[in-house]
Structure formats: structure tokens, C-alpha cells
CSV table of C-alpha atoms in Angstrom, one decimal:
chain,number,residue,atom,x,y,z
A,254,MET,CA,130.7,-4.0,108.9
A,255,PHE,CA,127.7,-6.4,108.9
A,256,GLN,CA,127.8,-6.8,112.7
A,257,GLN,CA,127.7,-3.0,113.2
A,258,LEU,CA,124.7,-2.7,110.9
A,259,PHE,CA,123.0,-5.5,112.8
A,260,GLN,CA,123.5,-3.7,116.1
A,261,GLN,CA,122.3,-0.4,114.6
A,262,LEU,CA,119.0,-2.1,113.5
A,263,LYS,CA,118.7,-3.9,116.8
A,264,ASN,CA,118.8,-0.6,118.6
A,265,LEU,CA,116.3,0.9,116.2
A,266,PHE,CA,113.7,-1.8,116.8
A,267,GLU,CA,114.1,-1.8,120.5
A,268,ASP,CA,112.8,1.8,120.5
A,269,ARG,CA,110.0,1.0,118.1
A,270,ASP,CA,106.4,1.8,119.1
A,271,LYS,CA,104.7,-1.5,120.0
A,272,THR,CA,101.0,-1.0,118.9
A,273,LYS,CA,98.7,-3.8,120.1
A,274,ASP,CA,97.5,-5.0,116.7
A,275,SER,CA,97.7,-8.4,115.0
A,276,VAL,CA,100.0,-7.1,112.3
A,277,TYR,CA,102.3,-5.4,114.8
A,278,ALA,CA,102.2,-8.5,116.9
A,279,LEU,CA,103.4,-10.5,113.9
A,280,PHE,CA,106.2,-8.0,113.4
A,281,GLU,CA,107.2,-8.3,117.1
A,282,SER,CA,107.2,-12.1,116.9
A,283,ALA,CA,109.4,-12.0,113.8
A,284,ARG,CA,111.8,-9.5,115.5
A,285,LEU,CA,112.2,-11.9,118.5
A,286,ASP,CA,112.8,-14.8,116.1
A,287,VAL,CA,115.6,-12.8,114.4
A,288,LEU,CA,117.2,-12.0,117.8
A,289,SER,CA,117.0,-15.7,118.8
A,290,ARG,CA,118.4,-16.6,115.4
A,291,LYS,CA,115.6,-19.0,114.5
A,292,GLU,CA,116.1,-20.7,111.1
A,293,ASN,CA,112.6,-20.0,109.7
A,294,CYS,CA,112.3,-16.3,110.8
A,295,ASN,CA,112.2,-15.2,107.1
A,296,GLU,CA,108.9,-17.0,106.6
A,297,LYS,CA,107.1,-14.6,108.9
A,298,ILE,CA,109.0,-11.6,107.4
A,299,ASP,CA,108.2,-12.5,103.8
A,300,ALA,CA,104.6,-13.1,104.7
A,301,LEU,CA,104.4,-9.6,106.3
A,302,ILE,CA,106.1,-8.0,103.3
A,303,ASP,CA,103.6,-9.6,101.0
A,304,TYR,CA,100.7,-8.5,103.1
A,305,CYS,CA,102.0,-4.9,103.3
A,306,ASN,CA,102.5,-4.8,99.5
A,307,GLU,CA,99.0,-6.2,98.9
A,308,THR,CA,97.4,-3.7,101.2
A,309,ILE,CA,99.3,-0.7,99.7
A,310,LEU,CA,98.1,-1.7,96.3
A,311,LEU,CA,94.5,-1.2,97.5
A,312,TYR,CA,95.1,2.6,97.5
A,313,PRO,CA,96.2,5.3,95.1
A,314,PHE,CA,99.8,5.8,96.1
A,315,LYS,CA,99.3,9.3,97.4
A,316,ASP,CA,96.5,8.0,99.7
A,317,VAL,CA,98.4,5.1,101.3
A,318,PRO,CA,98.2,5.5,105.1
A,319,ASP,CA,101.6,6.2,106.6
A,320,HIS,CA,101.4,3.3,109.1
A,321,TRP,CA,101.3,0.8,106.2
A,322,ARG,CA,104.3,2.5,104.5
A,323,ARG,CA,106.2,2.5,107.8
A,324,MET,CA,105.3,-1.2,108.4
A,325,LEU,CA,106.7,-2.1,105.0
A,326,ILE,CA,110.0,-0.4,105.4
A,327,ASP,CA,110.4,-1.6,109.0
A,328,THR,CA,109.8,-5.2,107.8
A,329,GLY,CA,112.3,-4.7,105.0
A,330,LEU,CA,114.8,-3.5,107.6
A,331,LEU,CA,114.0,-6.4,109.8
A,332,LYS,CA,114.7,-8.8,106.9
A,333,THR,CA,118.0,-6.9,106.4
A,334,MET,CA,118.8,-7.5,110.0
A,335,ALA,CA,118.0,-11.2,109.7
A,336,GLN,CA,120.3,-11.6,106.7
A,337,LEU,CA,123.3,-9.5,107.9
A,338,GLU,CA,125.1,-12.0,110.0
A,339,ARG,CA,125.0,-14.8,107.5
A,340,CYS,CA,124.7,-12.9,104.3
A,341,LYS,CA,126.8,-14.1,101.4
A,342,ASP,CA,124.7,-12.5,98.6
A,343,VAL,CA,124.9,-8.7,99.1
A,344,GLN,CA,123.0,-8.1,95.8
A,345,SER,CA,120.0,-10.0,97.2
A,346,LEU,CA,120.1,-8.1,100.4
A,347,ILE,CA,120.2,-4.8,98.5
A,348,TRP,CA,117.4,-5.9,96.2
A,349,ASP,CA,115.0,-6.6,99.2
A,350,LEU,CA,115.7,-3.4,101.1
A,351,ASP,CA,115.8,-1.2,98.0
A,352,THR,CA,112.4,-2.6,96.8
A,353,CYS,CA,110.8,-2.0,100.1
A,354,SER,CA,112.2,1.5,100.2
A,355,ILE,CA,111.0,2.4,96.7
A,356,VAL,CA,107.4,1.2,97.4
A,357,SER,CA,107.1,2.7,100.9
A,358,GLY,CA,109.1,5.9,100.5
A,359,ALA,CA,110.9,4.9,103.7
A,360,PRO,CA,108.9,7.3,106.0
A,361,GLU,CA,110.8,8.1,109.2
A,362,ARG,CA,113.5,5.6,108.2
A,363,TYR,CA,115.1,7.5,105.2
A,364,GLU,CA,118.5,8.2,106.8
A,365,ILE,CA,119.1,4.7,108.2
A,366,VAL,CA,117.9,3.1,104.9
A,367,THR,CA,120.1,5.2,102.7
A,368,ASP,CA,123.1,4.8,105.0
A,369,ILE,CA,122.7,1.0,105.0
A,370,LEU,CA,122.3,0.8,101.3
A,371,GLU,CA,125.2,3.0,100.7
A,372,GLN,CA,127.4,0.8,102.8
A,373,LEU,CA,126.2,-2.3,101.2
A,374,GLN,CA,126.8,-0.9,97.7
A,375,LYS,CA,130.4,0.1,98.7
A,376,HIS,CA,130.9,-3.4,100.0
A,377,TYR,CA,129.5,-5.0,96.8
A,378,HIS,CA,131.5,-2.7,94.5
A,379,LYS,CA,134.7,-3.4,96.3
A,380,ASP,CA,134.3,-7.2,95.6
A,381,ASN,CA,132.9,-6.8,92.1
A,382,ASN,CA,134.9,-3.9,90.6
A,383,LYS,CA,135.6,-5.4,87.2
A,384,ASP,CA,134.0,-2.8,84.9
A,385,ASN,CA,135.9,-0.9,82.2
A,386,ASP,CA,135.2,2.8,82.1
A,387,MET,CA,133.3,4.0,79.1
A,388,SER,CA,132.4,7.6,78.4
A,389,LEU,CA,128.8,8.6,77.8
A,390,ALA,CA,129.8,12.1,76.6
A,391,SER,CA,127.9,13.6,73.6
A,392,LYS,CA,129.4,13.0,70.2
A,393,ASN,CA,128.7,16.7,69.5
A,394,ASP,CA,127.8,16.0,65.8
A,395,ILE,CA,124.0,15.8,66.3
A,396,TRP,CA,122.3,18.0,63.7
A,397,MET,CA,118.7,18.6,62.8
A,398,ASP,CA,116.9,21.3,60.8
A,399,ILE,CA,115.4,23.6,63.5
A,400,LYS,CA,112.7,25.8,61.9
A,401,TYR,CA,111.3,27.6,64.9
A,402,PRO,CA,114.1,27.8,67.5
A,403,ILE,CA,113.7,28.6,71.1
A,404,LYS,CA,115.5,31.7,72.3
A,405,SER,CA,118.8,31.0,74.1
A,406,MET,CA,120.6,33.2,76.6
A,407,ALA,CA,123.3,33.3,79.3
A,408,PRO,CA,121.9,32.8,82.9
A,409,PRO,CA,119.6,35.8,83.5
A,410,THR,CA,119.4,37.7,86.7
A,411,PHE,CA,117.1,36.4,89.5
A,412,GLU,CA,114.8,39.3,89.1
A,413,TRP,CA,114.6,38.9,85.3
A,414,PHE,CA,113.7,35.2,85.6
A,415,LEU,CA,111.0,35.9,88.2
A,416,ALA,CA,109.4,38.6,86.0
A,417,HIS,CA,109.6,36.2,83.0
A,418,CYS,CA,107.8,33.4,85.0
A,419,ASN,CA,105.2,35.8,86.2
A,420,GLN,CA,104.0,36.7,82.7
A,421,ASP,CA,100.5,35.4,81.9
A,422,LEU,CA,101.9,33.1,79.3
A,423,PRO,CA,105.8,32.9,79.6
A,424,GLU,CA,107.7,31.4,76.8
A,425,PRO,CA,110.4,28.6,77.0
A,426,ILE,CA,114.1,29.7,77.0
A,427,VAL,CA,117.3,27.7,76.7
A,428,ILE,CA,119.9,28.8,79.4
A,429,LYS,CA,123.5,28.2,78.7
A,430,GLY,CA,126.3,28.0,81.3
A,431,LEU,CA,124.0,27.5,84.3
A,432,ILE,CA,125.4,24.1,85.4
A,433,ASP,CA,129.0,24.5,84.5
A,434,HIS,CA,129.9,24.1,88.2
A,435,TRP,CA,128.0,20.8,88.6
A,436,PRO,CA,130.3,17.9,89.4
A,437,ALA,CA,127.7,15.8,87.5
A,438,THR,CA,128.7,17.3,84.2
A,439,GLU,CA,131.9,15.2,84.3
A,440,ARG,CA,131.1,12.4,86.7
A,441,TRP,CA,127.9,11.2,85.0
A,442,LYS,CA,129.7,10.6,81.7
A,443,SER,CA,131.7,7.9,83.4
A,444,THR,CA,130.1,4.4,83.4
A,445,ARG,CA,132.6,3.4,86.1
A,446,TYR,CA,131.5,6.2,88.4
A,447,LEU,CA,127.8,5.5,87.9
A,448,LEU,CA,128.3,1.8,88.6
A,449,SER,CA,130.5,2.4,91.6
A,450,ILE,CA,127.6,4.1,93.4
A,451,ALA,CA,124.6,2.3,92.0
A,452,SER,CA,125.5,-1.0,90.3
A,453,ALA,CA,123.6,-3.3,92.7
A,454,ARG,CA,120.8,-0.8,93.4
A,455,VAL,CA,117.2,-1.5,92.2
A,456,VAL,CA,115.5,1.0,89.9
A,457,PRO,CA,112.1,1.1,88.1
A,458,VAL,CA,112.6,1.0,84.3
A,459,GLU,CA,110.1,1.6,81.6
A,460,ILE,CA,110.3,-0.9,78.8
A,461,GLY,CA,109.1,0.5,75.5
A,462,SER,CA,109.8,3.7,73.6
A,463,SER,CA,106.8,5.5,74.9
A,464,TYR,CA,104.3,5.1,77.7
A,465,THR,CA,101.4,5.4,75.2
A,466,ASP,CA,102.5,2.2,73.4
A,467,SER,CA,100.3,-0.9,74.0
A,468,GLU,CA,103.3,-3.1,74.9
A,469,TRP,CA,104.8,-0.6,77.3
A,470,ARG,CA,105.5,-1.8,80.9
A,471,GLN,CA,107.5,-1.1,84.0
A,472,GLU,CA,110.0,-3.5,85.5
A,473,MET,CA,112.3,-3.3,88.5
A,474,MET,CA,115.9,-4.2,87.7
A,475,ARG,CA,119.4,-3.7,89.0
A,476,PHE,CA,121.1,-0.6,87.8
A,477,SER,CA,124.0,-2.6,86.4
A,478,ASP,CA,121.6,-4.8,84.4
A,479,PHE,CA,119.9,-1.7,83.0
A,480,MET,CA,123.3,-0.2,82.0
A,481,LYS,CA,124.7,-3.4,80.4
A,482,LYS,CA,121.5,-4.4,78.6
A,483,TYR,CA,120.2,-1.0,77.4
A,484,ILE,CA,123.0,1.6,77.7
A,485,LEU,CA,126.3,-0.2,76.8
A,486,THR,CA,124.9,-2.6,74.2
A,487,GLU,CA,123.2,-2.1,70.9
A,488,THR,CA,119.6,-3.0,71.5
A,489,ASP,CA,118.2,-3.6,68.0
A,490,GLY,CA,115.4,-1.0,68.6
A,491,LYS,CA,114.5,-2.3,72.1
A,492,VAL,CA,114.3,0.7,74.4
A,493,ALA,CA,114.3,1.0,78.1
A,494,TYR,CA,114.0,4.3,80.1
A,495,LEU,CA,114.7,5.1,83.7
A,496,ALA,CA,112.1,7.9,83.5
A,497,GLN,CA,110.6,10.4,86.0
A,498,HIS,CA,112.1,8.6,89.0
A,499,ASP,CA,113.5,10.5,92.1
A,500,LEU,CA,116.8,8.7,91.8
A,501,PHE,CA,118.4,11.5,93.9
A,502,TYR,CA,116.2,10.7,96.9
A,503,GLN,CA,117.0,7.0,96.5
A,504,ILE,CA,120.8,7.5,96.0
A,505,PRO,CA,122.0,10.7,97.8
A,506,GLN,CA,125.5,10.4,96.3
A,507,LEU,CA,124.0,11.4,92.9
A,508,GLU,CA,122.1,14.4,94.5
A,509,ARG,CA,125.4,15.6,95.9
A,510,ASP,CA,126.7,15.9,92.3
A,511,MET,CA,124.3,18.7,91.4
A,512,ILE,CA,123.4,22.1,92.8
A,513,VAL,CA,119.7,23.1,92.5
A,514,PRO,CA,119.7,26.6,90.8
A,515,ASP,CA,118.3,29.5,92.8
A,516,TYR,CA,115.7,30.0,90.2
A,517,CYS,CA,113.9,27.0,91.5
A,518,TYR,CA,113.2,28.8,94.8
A,519,ILE,CA,111.2,31.7,93.4
A,520,GLU,CA,107.5,31.8,94.1
A,521,PRO,CA,105.8,32.6,90.8
A,522,LYS,CA,102.3,33.9,91.0
A,523,LEU,CA,99.5,31.5,90.5
A,524,ASN,CA,97.2,31.7,87.5
A,525,GLU,CA,95.0,29.5,85.3
A,526,PHE,CA,97.9,27.4,84.1
A,527,TYR,CA,99.8,27.3,87.4
A,528,THR,CA,97.2,26.6,90.1
A,529,GLN,CA,99.4,25.4,93.0
A,530,ARG,CA,103.1,25.3,94.0
A,531,PRO,CA,104.8,22.1,95.1
A,532,LYS,CA,105.9,21.9,98.7
A,533,ASP,CA,109.5,21.6,97.6
A,534,VAL,CA,111.5,21.3,94.3
A,535,ILE,CA,110.5,18.0,92.7
A,536,LYS,CA,113.7,16.4,91.3
A,537,ASN,CA,113.4,13.5,88.8
A,538,ALA,CA,116.0,11.6,86.7
A,539,TRP,CA,115.6,10.7,83.0
A,540,PHE,CA,118.3,8.3,81.8
A,541,GLY,CA,118.2,6.1,78.7
A,542,PRO,CA,119.6,5.3,75.3
A,543,LYS,CA,119.0,6.9,72.0
A,544,GLY,CA,115.4,6.7,70.9
A,545,THR,CA,113.6,7.1,74.2
A,546,VAL,CA,110.4,9.2,73.7
A,547,SER,CA,108.2,11.2,76.0
A,548,PRO,CA,105.0,11.7,74.0
A,549,LEU,CA,103.4,15.1,73.6
A,550,HIS,CA,102.2,16.1,77.1
A,551,HIS,CA,102.1,18.9,79.6
A,552,ASP,CA,103.0,19.2,83.3
A,553,PRO,CA,101.5,21.4,86.1
A,554,TYR,CA,104.7,23.2,87.3
A,555,HIS,CA,107.5,25.4,86.1
A,556,ASN,CA,110.3,23.2,85.0
A,557,LEU,CA,114.1,23.5,84.5
A,558,LEU,CA,115.1,20.5,82.3
A,559,VAL,CA,118.8,20.0,82.8
A,560,GLN,CA,120.8,18.2,80.0
A,561,VAL,CA,123.7,16.7,81.9
A,562,VAL,CA,124.8,14.0,79.4
A,563,GLY,CA,123.9,13.6,75.7
A,564,SER,CA,121.3,15.5,73.7
A,565,LYS,CA,117.6,15.6,73.1
A,566,TYR,CA,115.2,17.0,70.6
A,567,LEU,CA,112.2,18.9,72.1
A,568,ARG,CA,109.1,20.4,70.4
A,569,LEU,CA,106.9,22.6,72.5
A,570,TYR,CA,103.3,24.0,72.1
A,571,SER,CA,101.8,26.8,74.1
A,572,PRO,CA,98.7,26.1,76.2
A,573,ASP,CA,96.7,28.3,73.7
A,574,GLN,CA,97.3,25.6,71.1
A,575,THR,CA,95.6,22.9,73.2
A,576,HIS,CA,92.4,22.9,71.0
A,577,LEU,CA,94.6,21.7,68.0
A,578,LEU,CA,96.5,19.0,69.9
A,579,TYR,CA,93.8,16.4,70.6
A,580,PRO,CA,94.2,15.7,74.4
A,581,ARG,CA,93.2,12.3,75.6
A,582,GLN,CA,90.3,11.8,78.0
A,583,GLY,CA,90.4,10.7,81.6
A,584,LEU,CA,93.5,10.1,83.6
A,585,MET,CA,95.8,10.8,80.7
A,586,SER,CA,94.2,14.1,79.8
A,587,ASN,CA,97.6,15.8,79.9
A,588,THR,CA,98.8,13.6,77.0
A,589,SER,CA,98.0,14.1,73.3
A,590,LYS,CA,96.6,11.4,71.1
A,591,VAL,CA,98.9,12.5,68.3
A,592,ASP,CA,102.1,10.5,67.6
A,593,VAL,CA,104.5,13.3,66.7
A,594,ASP,CA,106.8,11.0,64.8
A,595,HIS,CA,104.0,9.5,62.7
A,596,VAL,CA,101.1,12.0,62.5
A,597,ASP,CA,97.8,10.6,61.2
A,598,HIS,CA,96.6,13.7,59.4
A,599,GLU,CA,93.3,12.2,58.5
A,600,GLN,CA,92.5,11.4,62.1
A,601,PHE,CA,94.0,14.6,63.5
A,602,PRO,CA,93.5,17.2,60.7
A,603,SER,CA,93.9,20.3,62.9
A,604,PHE,CA,97.3,19.3,64.3
A,605,LYS,CA,99.2,20.7,61.2
A,606,ASP,CA,97.9,24.2,62.1
A,607,ALA,CA,99.4,24.2,65.6
A,608,HIS,CA,102.3,26.6,66.1
A,609,TYR,CA,105.4,25.2,68.0
A,610,VAL,CA,108.9,26.0,69.0
A,611,GLU,CA,111.8,23.5,69.1
A,612,CYS,CA,115.4,22.9,70.1
A,613,ILE,CA,118.2,20.4,70.4
A,614,LEU,CA,119.1,20.5,74.1
A,615,ARG,CA,122.8,19.8,74.3
A,616,GLU,CA,125.1,18.9,77.2
A,617,GLY,CA,125.3,21.6,79.8
A,618,GLU,CA,122.2,23.4,78.6
A,619,VAL,CA,119.0,24.0,80.6
A,620,LEU,CA,115.5,24.4,79.1
A,621,TYR,CA,112.9,26.4,81.0
A,622,ILE,CA,109.4,24.9,80.3
A,623,PRO,CA,106.5,26.9,81.7
A,624,PRO,CA,103.5,25.2,83.2
A,625,LYS,CA,101.0,23.5,80.8
A,626,TRP,CA,103.3,23.9,77.8
A,627,TRP,CA,102.9,20.8,75.7
A,628,HIS,CA,106.3,19.1,75.0
A,629,TYR,CA,107.5,16.2,73.0
A,630,VAL,CA,110.9,14.8,73.8
A,631,LYS,CA,113.2,12.4,72.0
A,632,SER,CA,116.7,11.3,72.9
A,633,LEU,CA,119.2,11.7,70.0
A,634,GLU,CA,121.9,9.7,71.8
A,635,THR,CA,122.4,8.3,75.3
A,636,SER,CA,121.0,10.9,77.6
A,637,PHE,CA,120.9,11.8,81.3
A,638,ASN,CA,118.5,14.6,82.3
A,639,VAL,CA,117.3,16.1,85.5
A,640,SER,CA,113.9,17.8,85.7
A,641,LEU,CA,113.4,20.4,88.4
A,642,TRP,CA,109.8,21.2,89.0
A,643,PHE,CA,109.0,24.3,91.1
């Protein structure tokens, strides 16, 4: 297998555009070192990866020039090529390529990167398949006093849903039965299944119960380490969250386990709360243990929040309640200063007057959240969600 991947990469780089630039010249020099099997070829490659990472950090991510992102993923692929013939540590190989892919987005290299990583993961799992299967299914005994419930319904017609979204101020609804046909509803409850396709893969994990906490941080870790340390083990209050990450772009096997509802392809009219449509449906994963929290905040798009595994409590406030919710200033203006779990009524006296609706979102249910509706989210048990912004 490794020899086939080596040849695949060799052919890729032979067709690569050779721009006469010092950075591209270093890449070409490193490529020739790999082909001639020089012992120190990784020194040039690692230096080039470091330089690309440092350059990318100079920009807001959305403004990173494509040529720098391409250089980073190509250098990551070159390092993979250098390691393939003598590689004994597949985990390390996956770590290097996955990290470059996450940072760069793998422009123009997505298919080959995902193919290589999928093959390496299969190889790793074949040699390290020692995990017992544990079910992450909901215990179904979660109960809370819901004072202001969100309306629930069977899947509405396409026309009804479009008309609902096109209201000046549409309300949230819980939709039942919409994802009964998703393979994910059974597969993602199995720890053995999740580890079989992702154990050695690298994922960005938020450490801390909420991104507003002073000690909150992000850390790259192997999916298997995240599972064993935070999902399958009692953590004594320590919380980690694989949150708002496009895991489905990174690991296409997971994306094949779900079917994006047709509702996500409507084109709701624009208004003061919904000022632009995304180019495509934005899919993000939210996977973590009991106790993870998304503080009170709002998002710019229509959202179908799909509860695949476990359950969550959600409290939502209409945009017309914003003046009572104490938004932060600056870059976090979409997040409230109020800690919903421990409200300081002296500091935020008007918060008690804000009207809200709430629900426990259970396995197999979908919550429609309109644009700019403030929402607070807390996991009541191990939970795996998909958010679909449209």
C-alpha cells in the first residue's frame, strides 16, 4: 500500500507548477532530495512547514492567500511521501498530514489528501483494533422542568417550511422523525465504529466548559485520545468539546452517514436579521461529554441543529430581546455577557425580564433555529450534534 501511495504522490508533484520563487525553489529542492532518498530531506520539509505556518498566522484565516495554503498542504504531502517507504509509525504520519490539511484547508488537494488519510487510518486500525464497543445511546431518563416549550411537529411540507422561514421573525420549532433514515443514528452510538474510521485522526478540541471562560483553550489531539480521556472516562468536571468543526469535510466517511435535508436548500428571503446566504450548506460537528456549554450567543444563518446522539438543553431568545441580553462589545458582539447558569442579577438586572423558549432536544430530533435568535446550549449527557447552516 505504501509504495502505491508513494507513486501517486510522485506523479502529483511531477505535474506541479514550478514557479521561480525562493520558497518554491526550496520545495523543489526538497522534492528532489526525497526522490534521491537523502537522509536529511525532512530538515528542509520541516523548515518549509514552519515557514508556511508562520506566514499563515499573519493573516485572518479567511484572508490567507491561496498560494500559501497550497504550499502548506503540498509540503505536508511531500513529507508524507518522504515517510511512506520507511514509515513504521503510521500515527505520526497521519498527525503530520492531518495537521497540514486542517490548517490549510487542502485547496486543490482535497481528494488525494482524504484518500491517503482514509487508507492510512484503515491500515492503522487493522493493526490496532483492540477497542471494546461501548454504546453512547441516550439513557432516555433525562428530565427537566420546561416552562416555555418550543412547538414540536412532524416534518412539515417543503412549502410550509419555506413560508415559515420567510416570516419577518420566524420562531424555532422542533421537528421529529426527520433523520430516522440517517445511518448515523445507529452508527455514531458505537464507539468501535467511530474509532474504526477516526482513531488516529487529528481534531481540534476546546478545553474548558465554555469559550467565555478565562482558562479556555484549543488543543489538537488524536480522536482516540479525545474519546478515551473525555468521552469514555469520568473526567471530574474537566470538559473538552469537539465544537463547530467541519469534521465531515475532514472525514468523508462520517459525511456519508447523514443526508442533508431538502429544507437546507431553500433560499429564504433576506432581511435585517438574515443579510446574506452562505455559498453552500455549512456543516459542523459538536461532540462532547455531559456538561459542555455553548454560552448565550446568536448566529447569522438559518440553522437545523440535528441531535444524533444524546440530549441537550436549549434556551432561546428572539432578536427583539437583544436589549435585555447584554451583548459583548467588539469581536464577540454575538455573545452575551450573562452566564445563564449563574446569573448576576445585580450586574445584569434587565435579564430577568427577557422572554425565552426552551426544550430538551433528544436523539433523532432536529431544532430549527432562525437567524440571530440567541441560544444557550448545555449537554445533558454525551452528545453528538450536527449543525446545518443555510
